[in-house]
Coordinates of N, CA and C in Angstrom, one line a residue:
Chain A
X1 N 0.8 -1.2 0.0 CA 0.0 0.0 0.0 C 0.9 1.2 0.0
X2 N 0.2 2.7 -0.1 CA 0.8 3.5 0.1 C 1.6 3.6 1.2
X3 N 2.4 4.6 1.3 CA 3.3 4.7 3.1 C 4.0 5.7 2.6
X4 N 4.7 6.8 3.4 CA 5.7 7.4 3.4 C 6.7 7.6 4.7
X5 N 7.9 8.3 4.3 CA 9.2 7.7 5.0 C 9.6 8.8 5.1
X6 N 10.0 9.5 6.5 CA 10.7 10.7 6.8 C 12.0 10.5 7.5
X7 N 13.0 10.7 7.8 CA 13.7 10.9 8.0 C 13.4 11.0 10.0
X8 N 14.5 10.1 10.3 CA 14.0 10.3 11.8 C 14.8 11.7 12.4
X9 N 14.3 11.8 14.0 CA 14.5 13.3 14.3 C 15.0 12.8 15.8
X10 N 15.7 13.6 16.7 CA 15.2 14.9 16.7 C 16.2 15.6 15.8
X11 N 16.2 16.3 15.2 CA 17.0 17.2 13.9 C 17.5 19.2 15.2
X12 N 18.7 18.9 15.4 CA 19.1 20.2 16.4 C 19.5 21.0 15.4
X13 N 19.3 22.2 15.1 CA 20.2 23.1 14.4 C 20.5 24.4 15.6
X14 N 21.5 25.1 14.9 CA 21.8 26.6 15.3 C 20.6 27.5 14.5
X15 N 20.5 28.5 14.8 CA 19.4 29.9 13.9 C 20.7 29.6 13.0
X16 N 19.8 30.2 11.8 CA 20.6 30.6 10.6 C 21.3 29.2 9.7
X17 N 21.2 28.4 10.2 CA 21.7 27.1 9.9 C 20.8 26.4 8.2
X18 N 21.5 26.1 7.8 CA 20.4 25.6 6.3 C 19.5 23.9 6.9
X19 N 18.3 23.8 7.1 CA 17.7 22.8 6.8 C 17.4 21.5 6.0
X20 N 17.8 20.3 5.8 CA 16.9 19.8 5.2 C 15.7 18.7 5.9
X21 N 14.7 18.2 5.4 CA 14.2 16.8 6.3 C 13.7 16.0 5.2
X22 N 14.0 14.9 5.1 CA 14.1 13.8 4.0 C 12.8 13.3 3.6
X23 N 12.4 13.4 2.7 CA 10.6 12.6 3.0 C 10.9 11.9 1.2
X24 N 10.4 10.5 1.7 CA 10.5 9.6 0.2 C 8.8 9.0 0.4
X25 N 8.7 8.8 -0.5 CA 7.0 7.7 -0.7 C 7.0 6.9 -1.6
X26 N 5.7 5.9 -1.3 CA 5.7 4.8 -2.0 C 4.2 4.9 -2.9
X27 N 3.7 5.0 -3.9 CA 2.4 5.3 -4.1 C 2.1 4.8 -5.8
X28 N 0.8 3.8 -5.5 CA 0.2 3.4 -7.0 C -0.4 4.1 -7.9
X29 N -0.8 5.5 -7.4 CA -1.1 6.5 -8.2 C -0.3 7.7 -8.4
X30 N -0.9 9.0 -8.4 CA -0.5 9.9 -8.8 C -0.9 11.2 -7.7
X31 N -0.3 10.6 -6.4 CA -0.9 11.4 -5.3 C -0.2 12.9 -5.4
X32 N -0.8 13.9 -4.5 CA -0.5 15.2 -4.3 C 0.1 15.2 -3.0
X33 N 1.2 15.9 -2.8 CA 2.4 15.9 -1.3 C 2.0 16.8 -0.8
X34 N 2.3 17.0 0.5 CA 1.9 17.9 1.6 C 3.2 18.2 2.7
X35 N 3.6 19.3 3.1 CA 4.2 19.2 4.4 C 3.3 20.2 5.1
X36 N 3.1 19.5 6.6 CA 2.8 20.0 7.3 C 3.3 20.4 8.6
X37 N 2.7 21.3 9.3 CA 3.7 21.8 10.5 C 2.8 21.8 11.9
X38 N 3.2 21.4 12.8 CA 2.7 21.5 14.1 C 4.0 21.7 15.4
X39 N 2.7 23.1 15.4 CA 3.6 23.9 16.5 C 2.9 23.3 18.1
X40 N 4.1 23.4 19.4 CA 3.4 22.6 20.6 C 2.0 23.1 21.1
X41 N 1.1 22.3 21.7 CA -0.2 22.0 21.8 C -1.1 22.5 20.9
X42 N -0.9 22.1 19.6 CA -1.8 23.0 18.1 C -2.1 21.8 17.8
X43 N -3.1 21.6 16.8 CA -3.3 21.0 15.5 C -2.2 21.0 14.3
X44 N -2.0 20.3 13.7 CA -1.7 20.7 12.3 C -2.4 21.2 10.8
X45 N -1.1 22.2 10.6 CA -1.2 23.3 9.9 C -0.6 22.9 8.3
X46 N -1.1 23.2 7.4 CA -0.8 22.9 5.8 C 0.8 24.2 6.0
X47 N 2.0 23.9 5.5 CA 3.2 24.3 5.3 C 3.1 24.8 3.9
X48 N 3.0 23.3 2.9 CA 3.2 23.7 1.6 C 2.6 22.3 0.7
X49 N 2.7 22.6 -0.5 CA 2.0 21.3 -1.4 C 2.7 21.3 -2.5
X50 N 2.5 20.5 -3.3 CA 2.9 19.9 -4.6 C 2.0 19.0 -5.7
X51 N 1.1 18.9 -6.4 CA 0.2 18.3 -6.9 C 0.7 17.5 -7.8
X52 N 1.6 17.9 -8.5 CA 2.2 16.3 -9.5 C 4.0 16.8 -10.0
X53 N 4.4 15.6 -10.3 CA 6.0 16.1 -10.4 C 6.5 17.3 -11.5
X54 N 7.5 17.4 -10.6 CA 8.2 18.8 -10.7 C 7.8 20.1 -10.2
X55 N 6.5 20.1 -9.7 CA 6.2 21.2 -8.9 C 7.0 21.6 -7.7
X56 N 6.7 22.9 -7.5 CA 7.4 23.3 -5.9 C 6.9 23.7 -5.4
X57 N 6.9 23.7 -4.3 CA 5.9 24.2 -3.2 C 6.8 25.3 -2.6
X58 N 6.1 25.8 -2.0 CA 6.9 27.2 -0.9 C 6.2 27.3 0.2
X59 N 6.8 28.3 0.9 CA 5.4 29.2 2.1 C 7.0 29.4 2.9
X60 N 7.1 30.5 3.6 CA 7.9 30.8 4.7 C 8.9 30.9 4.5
X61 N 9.6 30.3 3.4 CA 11.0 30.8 3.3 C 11.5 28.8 3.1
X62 N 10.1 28.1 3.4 CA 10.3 26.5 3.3 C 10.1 26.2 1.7
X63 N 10.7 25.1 1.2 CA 10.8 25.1 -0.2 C 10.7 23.1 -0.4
X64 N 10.2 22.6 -1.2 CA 10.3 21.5 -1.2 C 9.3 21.0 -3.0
X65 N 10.3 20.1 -3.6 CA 10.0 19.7 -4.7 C 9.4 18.3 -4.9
X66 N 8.5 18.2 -5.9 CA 7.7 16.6 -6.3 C 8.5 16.0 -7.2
X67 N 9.9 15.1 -6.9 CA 10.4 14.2 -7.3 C 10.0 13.4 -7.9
X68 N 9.2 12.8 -9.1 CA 8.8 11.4 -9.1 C 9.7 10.6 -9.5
X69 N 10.4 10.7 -10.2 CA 12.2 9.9 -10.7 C 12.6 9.4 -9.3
X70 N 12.7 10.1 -8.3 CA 13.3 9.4 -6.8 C 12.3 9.3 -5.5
X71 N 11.0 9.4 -6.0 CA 10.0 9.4 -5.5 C 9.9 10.0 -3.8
X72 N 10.7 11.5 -4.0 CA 10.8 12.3 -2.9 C 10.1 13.3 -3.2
X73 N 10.5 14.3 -1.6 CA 9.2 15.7 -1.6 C 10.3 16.3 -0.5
X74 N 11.6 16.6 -0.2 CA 12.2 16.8 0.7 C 12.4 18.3 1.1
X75 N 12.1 18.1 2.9 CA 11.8 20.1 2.7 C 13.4 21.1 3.0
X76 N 13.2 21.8 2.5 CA 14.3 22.9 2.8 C 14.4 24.1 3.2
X77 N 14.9 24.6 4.1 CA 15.1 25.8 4.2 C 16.6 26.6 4.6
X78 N 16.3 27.7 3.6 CA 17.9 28.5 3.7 C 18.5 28.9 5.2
X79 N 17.9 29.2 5.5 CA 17.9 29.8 7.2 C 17.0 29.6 8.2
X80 N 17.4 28.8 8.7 CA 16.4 28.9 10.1 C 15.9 29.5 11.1
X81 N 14.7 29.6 11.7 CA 14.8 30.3 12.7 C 14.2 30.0 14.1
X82 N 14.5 30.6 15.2 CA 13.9 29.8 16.7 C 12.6 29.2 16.5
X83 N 11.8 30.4 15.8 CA 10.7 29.8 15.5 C 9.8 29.5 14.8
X84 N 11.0 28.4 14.1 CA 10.7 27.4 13.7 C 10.5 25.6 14.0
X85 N 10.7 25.8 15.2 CA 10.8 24.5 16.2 C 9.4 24.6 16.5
X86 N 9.6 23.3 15.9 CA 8.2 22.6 15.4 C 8.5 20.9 14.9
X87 N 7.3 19.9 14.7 CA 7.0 18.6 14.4 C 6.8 18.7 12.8
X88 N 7.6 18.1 11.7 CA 7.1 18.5 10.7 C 6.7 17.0 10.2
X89 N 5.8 17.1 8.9 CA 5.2 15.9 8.8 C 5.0 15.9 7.6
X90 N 5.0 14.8 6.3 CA 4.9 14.6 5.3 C 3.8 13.8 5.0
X91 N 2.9 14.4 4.0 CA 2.1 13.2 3.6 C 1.9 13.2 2.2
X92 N 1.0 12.4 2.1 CA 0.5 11.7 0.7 C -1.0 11.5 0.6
X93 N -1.5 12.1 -0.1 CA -3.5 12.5 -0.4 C -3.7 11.7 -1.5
X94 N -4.5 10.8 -1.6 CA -4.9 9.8 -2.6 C -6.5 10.3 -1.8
X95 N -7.0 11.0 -1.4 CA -8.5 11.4 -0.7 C -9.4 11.0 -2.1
X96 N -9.0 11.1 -3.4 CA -10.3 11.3 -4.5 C -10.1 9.9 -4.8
X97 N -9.2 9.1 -4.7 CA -9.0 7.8 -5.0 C -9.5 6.4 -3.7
X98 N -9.0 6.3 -2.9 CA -8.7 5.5 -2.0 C -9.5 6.1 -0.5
X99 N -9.4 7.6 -0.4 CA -9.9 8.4 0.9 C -9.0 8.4 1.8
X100 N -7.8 8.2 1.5 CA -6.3 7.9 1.9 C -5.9 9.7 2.2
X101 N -5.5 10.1 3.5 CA -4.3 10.7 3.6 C -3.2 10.4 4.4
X102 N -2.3 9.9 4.0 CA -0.8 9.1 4.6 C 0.1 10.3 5.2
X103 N 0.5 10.1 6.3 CA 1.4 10.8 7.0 C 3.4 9.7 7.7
X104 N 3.6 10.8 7.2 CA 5.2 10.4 7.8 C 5.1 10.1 9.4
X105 N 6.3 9.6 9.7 CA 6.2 9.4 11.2 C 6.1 11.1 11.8
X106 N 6.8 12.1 11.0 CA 7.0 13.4 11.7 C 8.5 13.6 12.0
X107 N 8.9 14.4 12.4 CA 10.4 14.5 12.5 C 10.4 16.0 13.2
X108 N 10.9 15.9 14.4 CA 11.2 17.1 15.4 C 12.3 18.1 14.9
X109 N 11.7 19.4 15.2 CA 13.1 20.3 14.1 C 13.6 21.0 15.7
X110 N 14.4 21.3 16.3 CA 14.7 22.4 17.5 C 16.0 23.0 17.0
X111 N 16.0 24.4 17.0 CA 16.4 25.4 16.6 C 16.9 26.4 17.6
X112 N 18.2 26.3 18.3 CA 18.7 26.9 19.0 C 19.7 27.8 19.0
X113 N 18.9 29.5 19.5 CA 19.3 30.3 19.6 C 21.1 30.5 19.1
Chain U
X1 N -15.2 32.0 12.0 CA -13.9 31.7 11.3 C -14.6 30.4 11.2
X2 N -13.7 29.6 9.9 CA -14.0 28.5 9.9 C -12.9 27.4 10.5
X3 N -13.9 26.6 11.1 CA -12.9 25.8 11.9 C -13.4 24.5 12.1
X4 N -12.7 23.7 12.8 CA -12.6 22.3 13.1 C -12.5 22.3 14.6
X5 N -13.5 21.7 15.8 CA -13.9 22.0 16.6 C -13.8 20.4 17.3
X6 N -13.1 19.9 18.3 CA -13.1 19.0 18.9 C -13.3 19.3 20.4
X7 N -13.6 18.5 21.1 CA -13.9 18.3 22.5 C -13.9 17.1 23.1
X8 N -13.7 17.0 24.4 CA -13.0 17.7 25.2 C -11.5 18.4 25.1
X9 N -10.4 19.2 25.1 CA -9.2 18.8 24.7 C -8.6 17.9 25.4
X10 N -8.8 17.6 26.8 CA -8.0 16.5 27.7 C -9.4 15.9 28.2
X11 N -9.1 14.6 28.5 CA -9.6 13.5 29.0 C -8.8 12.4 29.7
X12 N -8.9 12.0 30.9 CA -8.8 10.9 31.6 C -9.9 10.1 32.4
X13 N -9.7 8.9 32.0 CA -10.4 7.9 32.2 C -10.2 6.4 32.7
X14 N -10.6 5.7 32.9 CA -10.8 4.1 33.3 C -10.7 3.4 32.3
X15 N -10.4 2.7 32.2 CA -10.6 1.2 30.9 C -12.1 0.4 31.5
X16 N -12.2 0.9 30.2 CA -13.9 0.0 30.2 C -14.8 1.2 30.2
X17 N -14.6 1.9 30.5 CA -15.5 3.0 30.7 C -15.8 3.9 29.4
X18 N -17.1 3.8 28.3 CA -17.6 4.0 27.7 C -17.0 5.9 27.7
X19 N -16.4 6.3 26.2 CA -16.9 7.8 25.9 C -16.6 8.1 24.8
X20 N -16.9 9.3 24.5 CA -16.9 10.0 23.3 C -16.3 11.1 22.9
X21 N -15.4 11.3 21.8 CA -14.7 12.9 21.7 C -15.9 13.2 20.6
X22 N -16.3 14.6 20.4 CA -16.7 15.4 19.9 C -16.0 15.9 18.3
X23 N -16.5 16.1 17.5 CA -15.6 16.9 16.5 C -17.0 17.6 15.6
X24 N -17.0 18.9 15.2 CA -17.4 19.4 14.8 C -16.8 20.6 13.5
X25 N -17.0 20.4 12.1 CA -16.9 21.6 11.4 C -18.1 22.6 11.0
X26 N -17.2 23.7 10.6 CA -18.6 24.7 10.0 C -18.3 25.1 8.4
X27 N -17.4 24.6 7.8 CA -17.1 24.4 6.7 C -18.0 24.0 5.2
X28 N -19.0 23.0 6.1 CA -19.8 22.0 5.1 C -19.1 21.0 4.4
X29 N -18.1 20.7 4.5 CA -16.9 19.8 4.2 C -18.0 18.1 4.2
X30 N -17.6 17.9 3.0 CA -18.2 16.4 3.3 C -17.2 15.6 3.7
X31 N -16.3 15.5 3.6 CA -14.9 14.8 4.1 C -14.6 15.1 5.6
X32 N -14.4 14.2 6.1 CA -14.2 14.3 7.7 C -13.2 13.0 8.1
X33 N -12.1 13.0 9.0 CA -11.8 12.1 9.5 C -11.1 11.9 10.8
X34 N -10.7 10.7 11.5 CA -10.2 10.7 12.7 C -8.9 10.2 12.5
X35 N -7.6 10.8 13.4 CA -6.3 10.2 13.5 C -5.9 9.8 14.5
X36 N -5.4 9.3 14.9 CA -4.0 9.4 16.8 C -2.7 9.6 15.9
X37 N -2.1 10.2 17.0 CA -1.3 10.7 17.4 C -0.3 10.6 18.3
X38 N 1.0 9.4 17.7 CA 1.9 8.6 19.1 C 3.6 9.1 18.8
X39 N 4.4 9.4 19.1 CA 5.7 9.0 19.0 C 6.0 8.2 18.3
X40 N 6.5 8.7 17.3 CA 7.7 7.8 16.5 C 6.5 7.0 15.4
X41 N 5.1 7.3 15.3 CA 4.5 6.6 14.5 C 3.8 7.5 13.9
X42 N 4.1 8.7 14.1 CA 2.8 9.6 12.9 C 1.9 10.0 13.2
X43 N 0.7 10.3 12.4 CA 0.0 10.0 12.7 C -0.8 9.2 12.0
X44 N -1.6 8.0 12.6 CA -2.9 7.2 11.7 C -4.1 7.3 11.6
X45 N -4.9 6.6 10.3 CA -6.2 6.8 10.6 C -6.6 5.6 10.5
X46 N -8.0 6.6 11.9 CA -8.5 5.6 12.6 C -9.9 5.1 11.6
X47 N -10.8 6.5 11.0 CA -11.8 6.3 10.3 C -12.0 7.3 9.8
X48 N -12.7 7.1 8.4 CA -12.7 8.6 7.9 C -14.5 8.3 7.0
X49 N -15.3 9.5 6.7 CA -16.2 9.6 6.2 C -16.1 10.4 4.9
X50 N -16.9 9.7 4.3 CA -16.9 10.8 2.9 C -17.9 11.7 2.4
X51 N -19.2 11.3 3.2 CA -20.0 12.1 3.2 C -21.1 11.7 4.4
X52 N -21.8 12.1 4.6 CA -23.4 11.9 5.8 C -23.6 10.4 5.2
X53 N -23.7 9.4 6.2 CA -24.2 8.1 6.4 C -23.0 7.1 5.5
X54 N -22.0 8.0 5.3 CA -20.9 6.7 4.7 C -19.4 7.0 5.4
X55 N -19.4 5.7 6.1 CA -18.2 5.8 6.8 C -17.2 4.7 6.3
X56 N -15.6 4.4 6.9 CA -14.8 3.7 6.3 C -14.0 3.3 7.2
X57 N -13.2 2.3 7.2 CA -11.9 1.8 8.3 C -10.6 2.7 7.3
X58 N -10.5 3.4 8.6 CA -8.8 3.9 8.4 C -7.4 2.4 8.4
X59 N -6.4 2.5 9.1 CA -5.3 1.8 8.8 C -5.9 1.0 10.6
X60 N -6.2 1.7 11.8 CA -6.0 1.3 13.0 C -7.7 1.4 13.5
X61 N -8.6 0.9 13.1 CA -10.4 0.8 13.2 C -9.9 0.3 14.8
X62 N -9.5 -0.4 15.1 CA -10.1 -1.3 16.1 C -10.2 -0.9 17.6
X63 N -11.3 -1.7 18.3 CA -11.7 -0.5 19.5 C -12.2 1.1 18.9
X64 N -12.7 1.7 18.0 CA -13.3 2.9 17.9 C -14.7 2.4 17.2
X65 N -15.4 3.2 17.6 CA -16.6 3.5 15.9 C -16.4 5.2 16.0
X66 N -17.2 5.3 15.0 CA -17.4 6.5 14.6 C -19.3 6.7 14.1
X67 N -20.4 7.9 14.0 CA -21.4 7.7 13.2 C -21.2 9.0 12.3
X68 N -21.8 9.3 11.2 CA -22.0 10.4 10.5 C -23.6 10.7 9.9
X69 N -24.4 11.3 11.4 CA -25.4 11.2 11.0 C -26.2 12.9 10.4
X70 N -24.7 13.6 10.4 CA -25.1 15.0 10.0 C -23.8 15.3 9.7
X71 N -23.6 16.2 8.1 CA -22.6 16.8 8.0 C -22.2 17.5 9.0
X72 N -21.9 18.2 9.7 CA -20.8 18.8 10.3 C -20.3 17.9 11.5
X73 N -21.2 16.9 11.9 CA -20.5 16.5 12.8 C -19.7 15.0 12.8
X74 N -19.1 14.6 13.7 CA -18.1 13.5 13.2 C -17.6 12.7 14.5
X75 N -18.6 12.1 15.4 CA -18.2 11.3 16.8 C -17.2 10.5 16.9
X76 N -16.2 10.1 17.6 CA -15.4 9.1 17.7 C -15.9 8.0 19.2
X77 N -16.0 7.6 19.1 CA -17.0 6.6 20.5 C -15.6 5.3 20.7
X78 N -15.4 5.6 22.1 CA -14.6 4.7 22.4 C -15.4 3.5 23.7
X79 N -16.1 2.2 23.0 CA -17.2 1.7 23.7 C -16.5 1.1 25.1
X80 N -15.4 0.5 24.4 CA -14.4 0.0 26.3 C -13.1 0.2 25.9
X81 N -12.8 1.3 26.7 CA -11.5 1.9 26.3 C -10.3 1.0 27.0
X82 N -9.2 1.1 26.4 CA -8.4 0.4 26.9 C -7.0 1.2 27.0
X83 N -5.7 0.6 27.8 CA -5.1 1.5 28.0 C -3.7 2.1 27.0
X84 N -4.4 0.8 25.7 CA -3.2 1.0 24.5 C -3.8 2.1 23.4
X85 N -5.2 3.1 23.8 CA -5.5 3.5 23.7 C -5.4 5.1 23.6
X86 N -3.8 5.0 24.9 CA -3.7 6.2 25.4 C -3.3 7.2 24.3
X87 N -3.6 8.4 23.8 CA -2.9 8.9 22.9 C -3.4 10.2 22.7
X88 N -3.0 11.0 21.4 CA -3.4 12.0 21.1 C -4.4 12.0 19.4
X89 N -5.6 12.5 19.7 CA -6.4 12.3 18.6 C -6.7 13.7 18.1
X90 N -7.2 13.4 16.8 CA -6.8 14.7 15.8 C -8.2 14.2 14.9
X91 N -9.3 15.1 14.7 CA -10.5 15.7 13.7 C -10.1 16.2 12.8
X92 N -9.8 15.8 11.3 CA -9.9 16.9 10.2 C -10.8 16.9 9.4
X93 N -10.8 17.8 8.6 CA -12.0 18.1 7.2 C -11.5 18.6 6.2
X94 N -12.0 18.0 4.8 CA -11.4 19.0 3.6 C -13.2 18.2 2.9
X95 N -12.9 19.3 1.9 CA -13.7 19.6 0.7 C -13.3 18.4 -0.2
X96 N -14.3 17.7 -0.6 CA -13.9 16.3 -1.7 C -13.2 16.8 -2.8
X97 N -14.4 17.8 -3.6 CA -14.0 18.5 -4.8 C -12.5 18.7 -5.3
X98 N -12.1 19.5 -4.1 CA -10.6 20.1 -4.2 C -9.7 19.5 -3.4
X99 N -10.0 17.7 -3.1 CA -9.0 17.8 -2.0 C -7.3 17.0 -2.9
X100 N -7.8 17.4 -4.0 CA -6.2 16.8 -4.5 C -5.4 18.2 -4.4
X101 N -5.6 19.0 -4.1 CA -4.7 21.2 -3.6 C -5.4 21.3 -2.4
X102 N -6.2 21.0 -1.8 CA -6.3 21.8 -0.6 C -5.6 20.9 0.5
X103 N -5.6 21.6 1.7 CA -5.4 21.1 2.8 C -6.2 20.5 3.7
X104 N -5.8 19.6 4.2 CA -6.9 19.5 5.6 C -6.9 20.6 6.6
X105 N -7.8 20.6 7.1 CA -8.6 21.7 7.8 C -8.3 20.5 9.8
X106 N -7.3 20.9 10.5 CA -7.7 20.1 11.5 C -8.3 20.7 12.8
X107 N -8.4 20.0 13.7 CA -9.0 20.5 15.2 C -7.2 20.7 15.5
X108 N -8.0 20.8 17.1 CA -6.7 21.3 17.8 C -6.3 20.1 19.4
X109 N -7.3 18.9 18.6 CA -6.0 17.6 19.4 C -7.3 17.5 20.5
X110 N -7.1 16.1 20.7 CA -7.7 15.6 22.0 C -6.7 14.8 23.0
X111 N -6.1 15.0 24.0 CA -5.6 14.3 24.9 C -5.7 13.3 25.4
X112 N -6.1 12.1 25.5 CA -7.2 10.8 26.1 C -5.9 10.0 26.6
X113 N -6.1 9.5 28.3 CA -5.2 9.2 29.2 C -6.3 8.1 29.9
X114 N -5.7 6.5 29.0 CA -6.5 5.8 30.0 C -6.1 4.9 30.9
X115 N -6.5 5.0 32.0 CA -5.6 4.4 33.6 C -6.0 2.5 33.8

């Protein structure tokens, strides 16, 4: 079945430090990517998307492309900042197919001053 | 505002002891679903609806139901809870139409601590 694969955490940077967090999938269709962000005791929050390969997604200064050749979505950012410590999470939406939305295990980002 | 409305946020309880988290949208979202929320696993689904009176088994059904007997709302009923149960639960909603670009729409977490 589908599934996706993030990179484990906890991920420590310094501010200012460049980002990455690894996110690969496995999928029999032609799903749309997602990262998402959850800040402590919140819900999660839509970060950025990507609907079919080669697209890129953005928001914040976060940057992440739809690989289908290496069947990645990996996120990036130039510079970090405090607050951006946060749970980040990868998924995979097959909702119009299957009613599937797949999430990564999550991967903790802490970002020290 | 439009939102995704769960209740209670924290709950502790007994095993065996019959309850229910709440979730409500105002969206009109025919899409609705339930996740947990553990360490090191993600999050999974538990059950998801696609529209009023049609429900589905997520990845982890077992021990929950759910009914969908009115769009906006979305019950999670836990009939004998148990203590592998313990965890964090999560309400979302999206729009069918658009849900290959939109986002899910989520609540803001249920706590559930069963002793």
């Amino acid at each position: 079945g589908d599934s996706v694969t993030q990179m484990e955490g906890p991920v420590t940077l310094s501010e200012e430090a460049f980002l990455t967090i690894n996110c690969t999938y496995t999928a029999t269709g032609y799903p749309s990517l997602f990262w998402y962000v959850q800040y402590p005791g919140e819900g999660l929050q839509l970060l950025l998307k990507a609907t079919k390969a080669d697209d890129k997604g953005s928001n914040k200064g976060f940057e992440a492309t739809y690989r289908k050749e290496t069947t990645s979505f990996h996120l990036e950012k130039g510079s970090v900042q405090v607050s951006d410590s946060a749970v980040y999470f990868c998924a995979l939406s097959d909702l119009g197919n299957t009613g599937k939305l797949i999430f990564g295990q999550g991967t903790t980002l802490q970002v020290k001053p | 505002e439009a939102q995704v409305t769960q209740n209670p946020r924290y709950l502790i309880t007994v095993t065996g002891k019959k309850l229910t988290v709440t979730c409500s949208q105002n969206m009109n979202h025919e899409y609705m679903s339930w996740y947990r929320q553990d360490p090191g696993l993600g999050l999974r689904q538990i059950y998801y609806s696609m529209n009023v009176e049609v429900t589905d088994k997520g990845d982890v059904p077992e021990g929950y139901k759910v009914s969908r007997k009115e769009k906006r709302n979305f019950p999670l009923i836990l009939e004998s809870p148990s203590p592998n149960q313990t965890s964090l639960y999560f309400c979302a909603s999206i729009q069918r139409e658009s849900s290959y670009n939109s986002p899910l729409h989520f609540g803001n977490g249920t706590r559930l601590t069963v002793t």
